[in-house]
PDB file of C-alpha atoms in Angstrom:
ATOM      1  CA  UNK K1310       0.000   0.000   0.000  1.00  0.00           C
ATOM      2  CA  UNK K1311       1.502   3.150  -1.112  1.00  0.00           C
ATOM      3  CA  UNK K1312       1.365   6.090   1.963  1.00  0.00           C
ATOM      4  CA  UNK K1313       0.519   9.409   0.972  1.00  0.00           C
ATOM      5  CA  UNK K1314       2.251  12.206   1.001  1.00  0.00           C
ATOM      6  CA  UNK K1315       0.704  14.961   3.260  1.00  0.00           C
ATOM      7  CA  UNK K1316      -0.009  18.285   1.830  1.00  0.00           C
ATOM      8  CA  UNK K1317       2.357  21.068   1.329  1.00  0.00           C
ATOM      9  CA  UNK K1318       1.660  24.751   0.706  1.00  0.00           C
ATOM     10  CA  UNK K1319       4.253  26.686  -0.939  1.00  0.00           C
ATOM     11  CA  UNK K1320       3.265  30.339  -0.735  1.00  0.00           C
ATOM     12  CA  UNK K1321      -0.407  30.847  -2.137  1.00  0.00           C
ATOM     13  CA  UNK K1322       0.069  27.419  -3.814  1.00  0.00           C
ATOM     14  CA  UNK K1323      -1.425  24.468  -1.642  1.00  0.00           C
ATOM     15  CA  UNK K1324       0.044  20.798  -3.208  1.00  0.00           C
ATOM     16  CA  UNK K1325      -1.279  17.182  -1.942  1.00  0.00           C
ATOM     17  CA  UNK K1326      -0.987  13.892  -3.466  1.00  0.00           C
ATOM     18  CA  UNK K1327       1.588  13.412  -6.160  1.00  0.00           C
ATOM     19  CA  UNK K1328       1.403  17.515  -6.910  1.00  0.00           C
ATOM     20  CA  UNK K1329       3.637  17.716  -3.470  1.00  0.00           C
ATOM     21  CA  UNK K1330       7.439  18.733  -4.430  1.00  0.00           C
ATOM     22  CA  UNK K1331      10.361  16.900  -3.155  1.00  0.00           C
ATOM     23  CA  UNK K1332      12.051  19.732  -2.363  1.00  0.00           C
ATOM     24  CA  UNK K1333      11.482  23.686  -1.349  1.00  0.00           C
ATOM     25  CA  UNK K1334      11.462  26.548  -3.016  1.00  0.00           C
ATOM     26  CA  UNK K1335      14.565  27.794  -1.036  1.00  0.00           C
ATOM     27  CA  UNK K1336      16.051  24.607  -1.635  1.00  0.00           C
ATOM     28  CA  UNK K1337      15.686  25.270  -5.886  1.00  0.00           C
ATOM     29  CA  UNK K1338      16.668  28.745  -5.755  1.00  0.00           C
ATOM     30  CA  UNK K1339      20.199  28.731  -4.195  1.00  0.00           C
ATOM     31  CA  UNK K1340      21.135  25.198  -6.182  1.00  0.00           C
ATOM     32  CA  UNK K1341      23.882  26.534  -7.849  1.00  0.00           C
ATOM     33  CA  UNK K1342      23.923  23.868 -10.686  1.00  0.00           C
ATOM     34  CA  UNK K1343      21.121  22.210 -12.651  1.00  0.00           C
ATOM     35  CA  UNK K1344      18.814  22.234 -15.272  1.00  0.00           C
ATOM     36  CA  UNK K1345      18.857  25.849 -16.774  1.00  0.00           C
ATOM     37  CA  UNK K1346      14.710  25.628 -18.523  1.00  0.00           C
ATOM     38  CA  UNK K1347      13.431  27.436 -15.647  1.00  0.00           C
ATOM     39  CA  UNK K1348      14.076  30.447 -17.374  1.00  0.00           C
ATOM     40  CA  UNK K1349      11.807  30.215 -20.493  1.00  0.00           C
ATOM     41  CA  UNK K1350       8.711  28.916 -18.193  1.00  0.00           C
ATOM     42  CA  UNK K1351       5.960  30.367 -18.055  1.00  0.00           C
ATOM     43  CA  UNK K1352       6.207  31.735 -14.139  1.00  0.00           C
ATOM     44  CA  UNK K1353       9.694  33.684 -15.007  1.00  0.00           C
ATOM     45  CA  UNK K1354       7.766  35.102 -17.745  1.00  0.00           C
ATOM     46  CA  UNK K1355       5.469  36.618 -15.146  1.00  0.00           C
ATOM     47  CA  UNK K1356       8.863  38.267 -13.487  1.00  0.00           C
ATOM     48  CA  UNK K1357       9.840  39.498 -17.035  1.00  0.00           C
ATOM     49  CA  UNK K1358       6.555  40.748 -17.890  1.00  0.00           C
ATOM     50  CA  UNK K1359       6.148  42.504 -14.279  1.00  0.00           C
ATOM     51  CA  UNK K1360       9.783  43.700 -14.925  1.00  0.00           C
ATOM     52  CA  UNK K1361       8.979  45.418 -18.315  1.00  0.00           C
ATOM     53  CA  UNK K1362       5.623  47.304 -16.746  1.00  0.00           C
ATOM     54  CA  UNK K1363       8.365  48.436 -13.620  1.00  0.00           C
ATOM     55  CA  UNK K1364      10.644  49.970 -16.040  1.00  0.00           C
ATOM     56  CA  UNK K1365       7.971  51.665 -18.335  1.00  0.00           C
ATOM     57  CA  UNK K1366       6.470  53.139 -15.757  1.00  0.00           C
ATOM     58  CA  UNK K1367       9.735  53.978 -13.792  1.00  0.00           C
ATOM     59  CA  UNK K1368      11.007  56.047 -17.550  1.00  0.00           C
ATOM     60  CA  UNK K1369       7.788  57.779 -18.469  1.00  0.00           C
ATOM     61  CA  UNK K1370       5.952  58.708 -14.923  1.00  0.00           C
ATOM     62  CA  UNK K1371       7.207  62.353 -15.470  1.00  0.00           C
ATOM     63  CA  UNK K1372       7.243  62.661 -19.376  1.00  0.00           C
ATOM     64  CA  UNK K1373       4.551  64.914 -19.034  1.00  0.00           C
ATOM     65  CA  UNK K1374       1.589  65.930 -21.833  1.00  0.00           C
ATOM     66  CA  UNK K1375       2.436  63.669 -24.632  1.00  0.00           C
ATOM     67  CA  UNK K1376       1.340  62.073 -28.053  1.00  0.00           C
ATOM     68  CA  UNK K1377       1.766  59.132 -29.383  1.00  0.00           C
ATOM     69  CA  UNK K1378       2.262  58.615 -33.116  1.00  0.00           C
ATOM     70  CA  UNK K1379       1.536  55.575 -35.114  1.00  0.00           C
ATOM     71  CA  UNK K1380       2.811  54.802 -38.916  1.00  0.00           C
ATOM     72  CA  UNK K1381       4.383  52.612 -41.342  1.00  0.00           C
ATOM     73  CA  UNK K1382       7.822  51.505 -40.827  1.00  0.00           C
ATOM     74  CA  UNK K1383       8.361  51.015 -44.427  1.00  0.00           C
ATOM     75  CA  UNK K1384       7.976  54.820 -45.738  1.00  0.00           C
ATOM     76  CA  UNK K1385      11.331  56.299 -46.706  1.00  0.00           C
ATOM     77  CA  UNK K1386      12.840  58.853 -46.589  1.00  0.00           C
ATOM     78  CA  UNK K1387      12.418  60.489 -49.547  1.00  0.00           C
ATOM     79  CA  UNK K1388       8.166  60.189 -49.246  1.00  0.00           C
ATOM     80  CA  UNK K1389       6.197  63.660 -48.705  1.00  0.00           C
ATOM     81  CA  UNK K1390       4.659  61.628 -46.149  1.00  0.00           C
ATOM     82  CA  UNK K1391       7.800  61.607 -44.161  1.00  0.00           C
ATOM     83  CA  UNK K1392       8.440  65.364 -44.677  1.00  0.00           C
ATOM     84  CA  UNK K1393       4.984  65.841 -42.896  1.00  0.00           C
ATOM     85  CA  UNK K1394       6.066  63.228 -40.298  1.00  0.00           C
ATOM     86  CA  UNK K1395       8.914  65.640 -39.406  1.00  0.00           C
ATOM     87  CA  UNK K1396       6.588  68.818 -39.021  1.00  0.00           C
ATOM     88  CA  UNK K1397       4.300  66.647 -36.991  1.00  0.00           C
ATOM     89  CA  UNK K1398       7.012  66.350 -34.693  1.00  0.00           C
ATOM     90  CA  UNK K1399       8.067  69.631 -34.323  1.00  0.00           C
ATOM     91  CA  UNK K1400       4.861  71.012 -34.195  1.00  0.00           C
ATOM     92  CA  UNK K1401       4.028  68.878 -31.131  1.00  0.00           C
ATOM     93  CA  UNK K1402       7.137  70.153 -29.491  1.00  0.00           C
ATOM     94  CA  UNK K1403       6.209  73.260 -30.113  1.00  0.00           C
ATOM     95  CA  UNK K1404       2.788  72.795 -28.541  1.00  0.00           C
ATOM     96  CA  UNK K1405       4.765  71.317 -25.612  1.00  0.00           C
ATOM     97  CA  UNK K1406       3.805  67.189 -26.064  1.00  0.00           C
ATOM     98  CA  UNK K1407       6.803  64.598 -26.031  1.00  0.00           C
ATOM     99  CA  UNK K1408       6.122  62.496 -29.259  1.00  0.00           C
ATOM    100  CA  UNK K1409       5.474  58.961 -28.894  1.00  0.00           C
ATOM    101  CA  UNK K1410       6.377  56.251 -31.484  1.00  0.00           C
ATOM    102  CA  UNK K1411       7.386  52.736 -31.538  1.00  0.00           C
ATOM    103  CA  UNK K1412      10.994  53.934 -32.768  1.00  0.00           C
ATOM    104  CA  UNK K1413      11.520  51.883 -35.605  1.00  0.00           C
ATOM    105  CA  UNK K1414      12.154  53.390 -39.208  1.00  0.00           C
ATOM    106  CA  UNK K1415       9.860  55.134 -41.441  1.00  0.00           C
ATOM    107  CA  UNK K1416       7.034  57.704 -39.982  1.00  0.00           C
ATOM    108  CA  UNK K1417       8.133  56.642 -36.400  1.00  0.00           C
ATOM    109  CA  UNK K1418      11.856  57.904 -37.223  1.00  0.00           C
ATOM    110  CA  UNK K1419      10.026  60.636 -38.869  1.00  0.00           C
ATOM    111  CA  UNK K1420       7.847  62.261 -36.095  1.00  0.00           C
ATOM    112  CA  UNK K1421      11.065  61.357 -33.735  1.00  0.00           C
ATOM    113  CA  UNK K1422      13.201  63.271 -35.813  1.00  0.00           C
ATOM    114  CA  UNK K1423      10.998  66.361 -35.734  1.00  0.00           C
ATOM    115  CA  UNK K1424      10.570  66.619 -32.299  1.00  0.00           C
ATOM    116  CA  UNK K1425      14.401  66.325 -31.160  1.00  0.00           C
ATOM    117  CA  UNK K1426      14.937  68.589 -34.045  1.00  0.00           C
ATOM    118  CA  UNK K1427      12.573  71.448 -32.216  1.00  0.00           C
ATOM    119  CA  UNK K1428      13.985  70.302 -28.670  1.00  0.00           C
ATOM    120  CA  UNK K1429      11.120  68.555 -27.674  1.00  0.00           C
ATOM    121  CA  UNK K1430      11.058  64.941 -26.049  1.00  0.00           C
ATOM    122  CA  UNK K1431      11.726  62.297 -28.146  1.00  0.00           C
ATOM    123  CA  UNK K1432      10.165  58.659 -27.368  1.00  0.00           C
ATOM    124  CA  UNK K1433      10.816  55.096 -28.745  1.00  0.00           C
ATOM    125  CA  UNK K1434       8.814  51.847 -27.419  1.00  0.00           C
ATOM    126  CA  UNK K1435      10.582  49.681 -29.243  1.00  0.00           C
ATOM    127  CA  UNK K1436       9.478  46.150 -29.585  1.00  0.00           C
ATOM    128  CA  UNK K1437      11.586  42.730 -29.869  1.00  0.00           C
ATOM    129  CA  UNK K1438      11.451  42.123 -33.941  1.00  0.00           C
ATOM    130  CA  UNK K1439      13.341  39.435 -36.305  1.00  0.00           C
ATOM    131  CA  UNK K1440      13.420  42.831 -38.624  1.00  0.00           C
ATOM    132  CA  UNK K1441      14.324  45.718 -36.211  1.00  0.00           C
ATOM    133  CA  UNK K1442      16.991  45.362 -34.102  1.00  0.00           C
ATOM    134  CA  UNK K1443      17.254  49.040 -32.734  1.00  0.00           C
ATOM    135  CA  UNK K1444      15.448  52.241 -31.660  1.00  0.00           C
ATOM    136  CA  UNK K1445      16.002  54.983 -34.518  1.00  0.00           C
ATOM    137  CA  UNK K1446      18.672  57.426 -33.936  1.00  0.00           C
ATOM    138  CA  UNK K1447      16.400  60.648 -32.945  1.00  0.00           C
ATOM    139  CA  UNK K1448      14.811  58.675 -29.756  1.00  0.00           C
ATOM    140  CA  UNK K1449      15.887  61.138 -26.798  1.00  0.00           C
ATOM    141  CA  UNK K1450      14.340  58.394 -24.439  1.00  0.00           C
ATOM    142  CA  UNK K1451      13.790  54.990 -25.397  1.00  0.00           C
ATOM    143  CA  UNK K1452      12.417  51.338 -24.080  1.00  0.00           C
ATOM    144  CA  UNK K1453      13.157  48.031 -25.694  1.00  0.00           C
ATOM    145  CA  UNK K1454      10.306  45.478 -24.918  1.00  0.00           C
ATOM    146  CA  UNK K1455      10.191  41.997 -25.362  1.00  0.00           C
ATOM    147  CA  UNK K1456       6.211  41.791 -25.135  1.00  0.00           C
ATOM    148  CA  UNK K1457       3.408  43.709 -27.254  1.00  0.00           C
ATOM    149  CA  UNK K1458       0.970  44.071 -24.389  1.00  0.00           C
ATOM    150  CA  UNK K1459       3.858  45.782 -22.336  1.00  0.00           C
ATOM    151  CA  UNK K1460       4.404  47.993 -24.778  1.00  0.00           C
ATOM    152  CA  UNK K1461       0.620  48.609 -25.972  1.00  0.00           C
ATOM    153  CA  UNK K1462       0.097  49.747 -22.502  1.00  0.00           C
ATOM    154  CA  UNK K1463       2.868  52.534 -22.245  1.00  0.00           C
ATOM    155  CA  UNK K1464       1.270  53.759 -25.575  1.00  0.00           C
ATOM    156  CA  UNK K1465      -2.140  54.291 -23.649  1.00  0.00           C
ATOM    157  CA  UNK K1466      -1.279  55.069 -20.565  1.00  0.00           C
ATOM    158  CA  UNK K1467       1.073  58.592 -21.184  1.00  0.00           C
ATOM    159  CA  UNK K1468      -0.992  60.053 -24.017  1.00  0.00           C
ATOM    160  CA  UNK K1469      -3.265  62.432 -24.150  1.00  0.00           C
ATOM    161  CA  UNK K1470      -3.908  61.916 -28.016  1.00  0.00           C
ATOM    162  CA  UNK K1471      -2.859  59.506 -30.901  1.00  0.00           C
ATOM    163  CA  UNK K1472      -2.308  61.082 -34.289  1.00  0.00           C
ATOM    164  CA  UNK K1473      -2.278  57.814 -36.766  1.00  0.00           C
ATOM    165  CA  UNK K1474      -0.214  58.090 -40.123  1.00  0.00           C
ATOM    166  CA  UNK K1475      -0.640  56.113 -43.454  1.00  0.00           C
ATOM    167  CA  UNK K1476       0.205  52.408 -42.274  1.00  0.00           C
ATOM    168  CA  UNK K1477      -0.164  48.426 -42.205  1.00  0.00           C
ATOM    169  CA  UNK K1478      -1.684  45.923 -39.887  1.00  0.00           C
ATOM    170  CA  UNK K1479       0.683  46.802 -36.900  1.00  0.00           C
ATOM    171  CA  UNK K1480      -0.756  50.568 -37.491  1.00  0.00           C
ATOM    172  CA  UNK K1481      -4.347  49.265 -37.940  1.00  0.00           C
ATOM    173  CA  UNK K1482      -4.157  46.831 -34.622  1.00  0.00           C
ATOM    174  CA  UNK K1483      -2.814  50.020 -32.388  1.00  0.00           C
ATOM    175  CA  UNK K1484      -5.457  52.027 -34.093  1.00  0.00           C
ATOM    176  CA  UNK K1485      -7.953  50.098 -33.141  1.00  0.00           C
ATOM    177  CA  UNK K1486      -7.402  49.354 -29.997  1.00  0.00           C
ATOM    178  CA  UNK K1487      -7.078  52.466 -29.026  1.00  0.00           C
ATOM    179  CA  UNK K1488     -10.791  52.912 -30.463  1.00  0.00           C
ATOM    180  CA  UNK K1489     -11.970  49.864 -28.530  1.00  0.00           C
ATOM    181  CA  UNK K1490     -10.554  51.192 -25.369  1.00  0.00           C
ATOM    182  CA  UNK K1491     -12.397  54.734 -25.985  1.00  0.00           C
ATOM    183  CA  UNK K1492     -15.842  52.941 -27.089  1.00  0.00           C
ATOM    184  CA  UNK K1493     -16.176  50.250 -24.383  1.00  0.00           C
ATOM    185  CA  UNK K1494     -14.780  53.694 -21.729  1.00  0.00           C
ATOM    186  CA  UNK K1495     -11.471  51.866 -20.503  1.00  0.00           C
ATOM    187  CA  UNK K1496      -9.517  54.529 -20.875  1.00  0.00           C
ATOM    188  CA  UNK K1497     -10.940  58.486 -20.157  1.00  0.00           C
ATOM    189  CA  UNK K1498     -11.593  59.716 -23.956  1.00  0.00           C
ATOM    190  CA  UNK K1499      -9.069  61.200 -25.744  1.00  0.00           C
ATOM    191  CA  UNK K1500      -8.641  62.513 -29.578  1.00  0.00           C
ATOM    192  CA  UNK K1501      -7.855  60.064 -32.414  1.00  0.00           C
ATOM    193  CA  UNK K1502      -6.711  61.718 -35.693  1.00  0.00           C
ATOM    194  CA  UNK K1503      -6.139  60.177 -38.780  1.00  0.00           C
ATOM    195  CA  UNK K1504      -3.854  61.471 -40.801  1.00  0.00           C
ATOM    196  CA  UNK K1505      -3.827  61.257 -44.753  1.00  0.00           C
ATOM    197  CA  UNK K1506      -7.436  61.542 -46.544  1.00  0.00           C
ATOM    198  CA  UNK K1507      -6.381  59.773 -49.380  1.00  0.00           C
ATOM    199  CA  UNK K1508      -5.224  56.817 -47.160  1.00  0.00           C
ATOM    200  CA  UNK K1509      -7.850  56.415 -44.614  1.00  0.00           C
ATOM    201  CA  UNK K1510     -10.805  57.702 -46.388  1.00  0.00           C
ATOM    202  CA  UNK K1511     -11.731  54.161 -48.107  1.00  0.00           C
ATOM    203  CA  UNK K1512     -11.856  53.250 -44.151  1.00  0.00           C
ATOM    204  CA  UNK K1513     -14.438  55.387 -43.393  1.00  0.00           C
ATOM    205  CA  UNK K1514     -16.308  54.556 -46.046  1.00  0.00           C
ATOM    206  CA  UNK K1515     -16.557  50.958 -44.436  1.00  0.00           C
ATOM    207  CA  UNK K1516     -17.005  52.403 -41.010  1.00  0.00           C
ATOM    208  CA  UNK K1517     -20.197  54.464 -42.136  1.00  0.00           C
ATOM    209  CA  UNK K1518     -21.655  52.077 -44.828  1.00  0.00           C
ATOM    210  CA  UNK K1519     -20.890  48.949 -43.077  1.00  0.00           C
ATOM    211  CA  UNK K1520     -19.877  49.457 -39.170  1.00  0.00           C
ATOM    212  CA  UNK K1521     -22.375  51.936 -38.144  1.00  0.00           C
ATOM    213  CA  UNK K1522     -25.431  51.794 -41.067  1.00  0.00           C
ATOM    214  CA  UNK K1523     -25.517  47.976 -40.257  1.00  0.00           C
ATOM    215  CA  UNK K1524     -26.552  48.747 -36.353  1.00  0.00           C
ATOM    216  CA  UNK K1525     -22.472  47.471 -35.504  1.00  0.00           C
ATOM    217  CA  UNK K1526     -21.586  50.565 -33.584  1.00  0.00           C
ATOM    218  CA  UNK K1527     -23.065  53.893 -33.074  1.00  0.00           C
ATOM    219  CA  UNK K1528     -23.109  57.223 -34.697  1.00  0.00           C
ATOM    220  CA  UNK K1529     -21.291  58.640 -31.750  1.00  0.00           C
ATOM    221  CA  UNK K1530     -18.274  55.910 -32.166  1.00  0.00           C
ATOM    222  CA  UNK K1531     -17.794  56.988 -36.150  1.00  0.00           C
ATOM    223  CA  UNK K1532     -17.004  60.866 -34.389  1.00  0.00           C
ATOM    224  CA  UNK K1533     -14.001  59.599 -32.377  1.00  0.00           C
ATOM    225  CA  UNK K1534     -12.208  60.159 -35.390  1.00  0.00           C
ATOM    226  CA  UNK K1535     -10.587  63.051 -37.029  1.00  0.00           C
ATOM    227  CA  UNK K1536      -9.822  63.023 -40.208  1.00  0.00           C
ATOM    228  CA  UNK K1537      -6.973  65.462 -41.525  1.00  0.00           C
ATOM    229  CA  UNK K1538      -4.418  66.759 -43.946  1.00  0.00           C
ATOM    230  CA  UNK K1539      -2.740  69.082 -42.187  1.00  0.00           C
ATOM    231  CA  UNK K1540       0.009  69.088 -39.501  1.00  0.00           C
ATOM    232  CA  UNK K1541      -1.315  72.226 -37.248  1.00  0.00           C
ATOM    233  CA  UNK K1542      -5.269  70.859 -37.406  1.00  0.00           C
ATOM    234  CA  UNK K1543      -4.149  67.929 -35.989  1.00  0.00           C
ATOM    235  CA  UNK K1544      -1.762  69.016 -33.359  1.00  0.00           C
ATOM    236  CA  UNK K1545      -5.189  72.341 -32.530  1.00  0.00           C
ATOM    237  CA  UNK K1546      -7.231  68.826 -32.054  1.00  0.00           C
ATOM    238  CA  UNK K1547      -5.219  67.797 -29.253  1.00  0.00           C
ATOM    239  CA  UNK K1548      -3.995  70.831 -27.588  1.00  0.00           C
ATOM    240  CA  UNK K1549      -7.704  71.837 -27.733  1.00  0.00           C
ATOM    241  CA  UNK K1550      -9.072  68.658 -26.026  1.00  0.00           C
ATOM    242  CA  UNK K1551      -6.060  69.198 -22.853  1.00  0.00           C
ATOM    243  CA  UNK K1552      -7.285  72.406 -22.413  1.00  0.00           C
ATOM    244  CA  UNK K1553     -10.766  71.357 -22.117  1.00  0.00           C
ATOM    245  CA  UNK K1554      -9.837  68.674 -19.952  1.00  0.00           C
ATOM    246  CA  UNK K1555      -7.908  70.728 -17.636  1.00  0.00           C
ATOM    247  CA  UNK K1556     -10.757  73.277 -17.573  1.00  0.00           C
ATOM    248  CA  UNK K1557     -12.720  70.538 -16.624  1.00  0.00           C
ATOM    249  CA  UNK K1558     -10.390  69.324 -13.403  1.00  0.00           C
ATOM    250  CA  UNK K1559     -10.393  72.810 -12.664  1.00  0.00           C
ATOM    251  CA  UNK K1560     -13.609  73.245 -12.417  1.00  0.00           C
ATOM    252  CA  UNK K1561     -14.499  70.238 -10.273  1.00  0.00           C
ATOM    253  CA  UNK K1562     -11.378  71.371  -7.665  1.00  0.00           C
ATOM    254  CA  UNK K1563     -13.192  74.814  -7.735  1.00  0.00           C
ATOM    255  CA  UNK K1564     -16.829  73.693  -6.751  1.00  0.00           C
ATOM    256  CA  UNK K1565     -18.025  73.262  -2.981  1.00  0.00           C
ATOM    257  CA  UNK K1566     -18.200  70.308  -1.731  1.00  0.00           C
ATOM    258  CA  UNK K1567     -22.102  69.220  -1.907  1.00  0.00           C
ATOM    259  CA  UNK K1568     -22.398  67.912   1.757  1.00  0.00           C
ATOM    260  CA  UNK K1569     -20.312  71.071   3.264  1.00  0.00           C
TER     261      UNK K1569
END
């Protein structure tokens, strides 16, 4: 008759039967030899991924009014589109927002490049890649992540608008989010521009004649979206919606208290 093993609990973790451990945590941890695994399980992930939101939000808690800008990776250099990727970037400076991008190439190195250009603050999030290996050279302040959601996350959290350039899927899928989050009221609303007619007007389209016509959202969620050509209507969107917003605090510190 086999005798069973009496239950251990290993911090919140409670083990019985043929779950119980032969030896303790302690025990694992200060082996200084063994099977080296551990490290791409799913529990040090945890510590990586924990790690990653630590330093985010250790480099950006004082960054201040900022925007983050999406676009393609692939536009060159020697696109109008990056020449307006530039302005964008020193006009937010200007208007005193850091820029936000994922610091790769194309628009991203674009809207960087204008704002360390004007003096302004210069972000990269940039994300592990097989096909980018490094932040682009006008970051001022940059963070490598290994994980999307990380990185999604910093994108949200310390910007008070998104101003979203001609781009792919990875453009589309932060785009979007960033609607879902505003929609469902996840996030406290803030402006969404697109930027490019030409590009993102075939979009629309779809939104109207399919999205909302068809009962799928609402004709408030097709007017989260700007649509724009031009550099200083986007960056009036945004510097008008913090001003309202901080009239708005303002006025709630300013009225009496209701049960006074």
């Amino acid at each position: 008759m086999t005798k069973k093993r009496k239950g251990t609990r290993q911090g919140p973790v409670l083990r019985r039967a043929d779950q119980v451990q032969q030896t303790t945590t302690d025990q694992r941890l200060l082996q200084g030899r063994g099977d080296t695994d551990w490290v791409h399980a799913d529990p040090w992930r945890v510590m990586r991924i924990q790690a990653e939101f630590v330093e985010g939000f250790g480099t950006l808690a004082e960054l201040g009014p900022a925007v983050s800008v999406f676009g393609s990776a692939r536009t060159p250099r020697s696109h109008p589109l990056y020449a307006e990727g530039v302005r964008l970037g020193q006009a937010l400076a200007e208007a005193g927002f850091a820029t936000i991008t994922g610091g790769g190439p194309g628009l991203m190195e674009a809207a960087n490049k204008g704002a360390a250009e004007a003096g302004g603050v210069s972000v990269g999030l940039g994300i592990e890649l097989p096909f980018e290996d490094k932040l682009n050279k006008y970051v001022t302040l940059g963070i490598n992540f290994r994980y999307f959601f990380v990185r999604k996350v910093m994108f949200l959290k310390y910007a008070q608008g998104f101003v979203v350039m001609p781009g792919g899927y990875g453009t589309l899928d932060e785009l979007f989010e960033a609607l879902t989050l505003v929609q469902t009221q996840k996030v406290t609303s803030f402006p969404l521009v697109l930027f490019g007619r030409d590009h993102w007007s075939g979009l629309l389209s779809w939104v109207e004649n399919s999205l909302r016509d068809d009962g799928y959202i609402s004709a408030p969620d097709r007017d989260m979206l700007h649509l724009t050509d031009d550099v200083d209507e986007a960056v009036a969107i945004i510097a008008a919606h913090r001003r309202e917003q901080a009239a708005l605090a303002h006025r709630l510190t300013e009225e009496p208290d209701g049960d006074a």
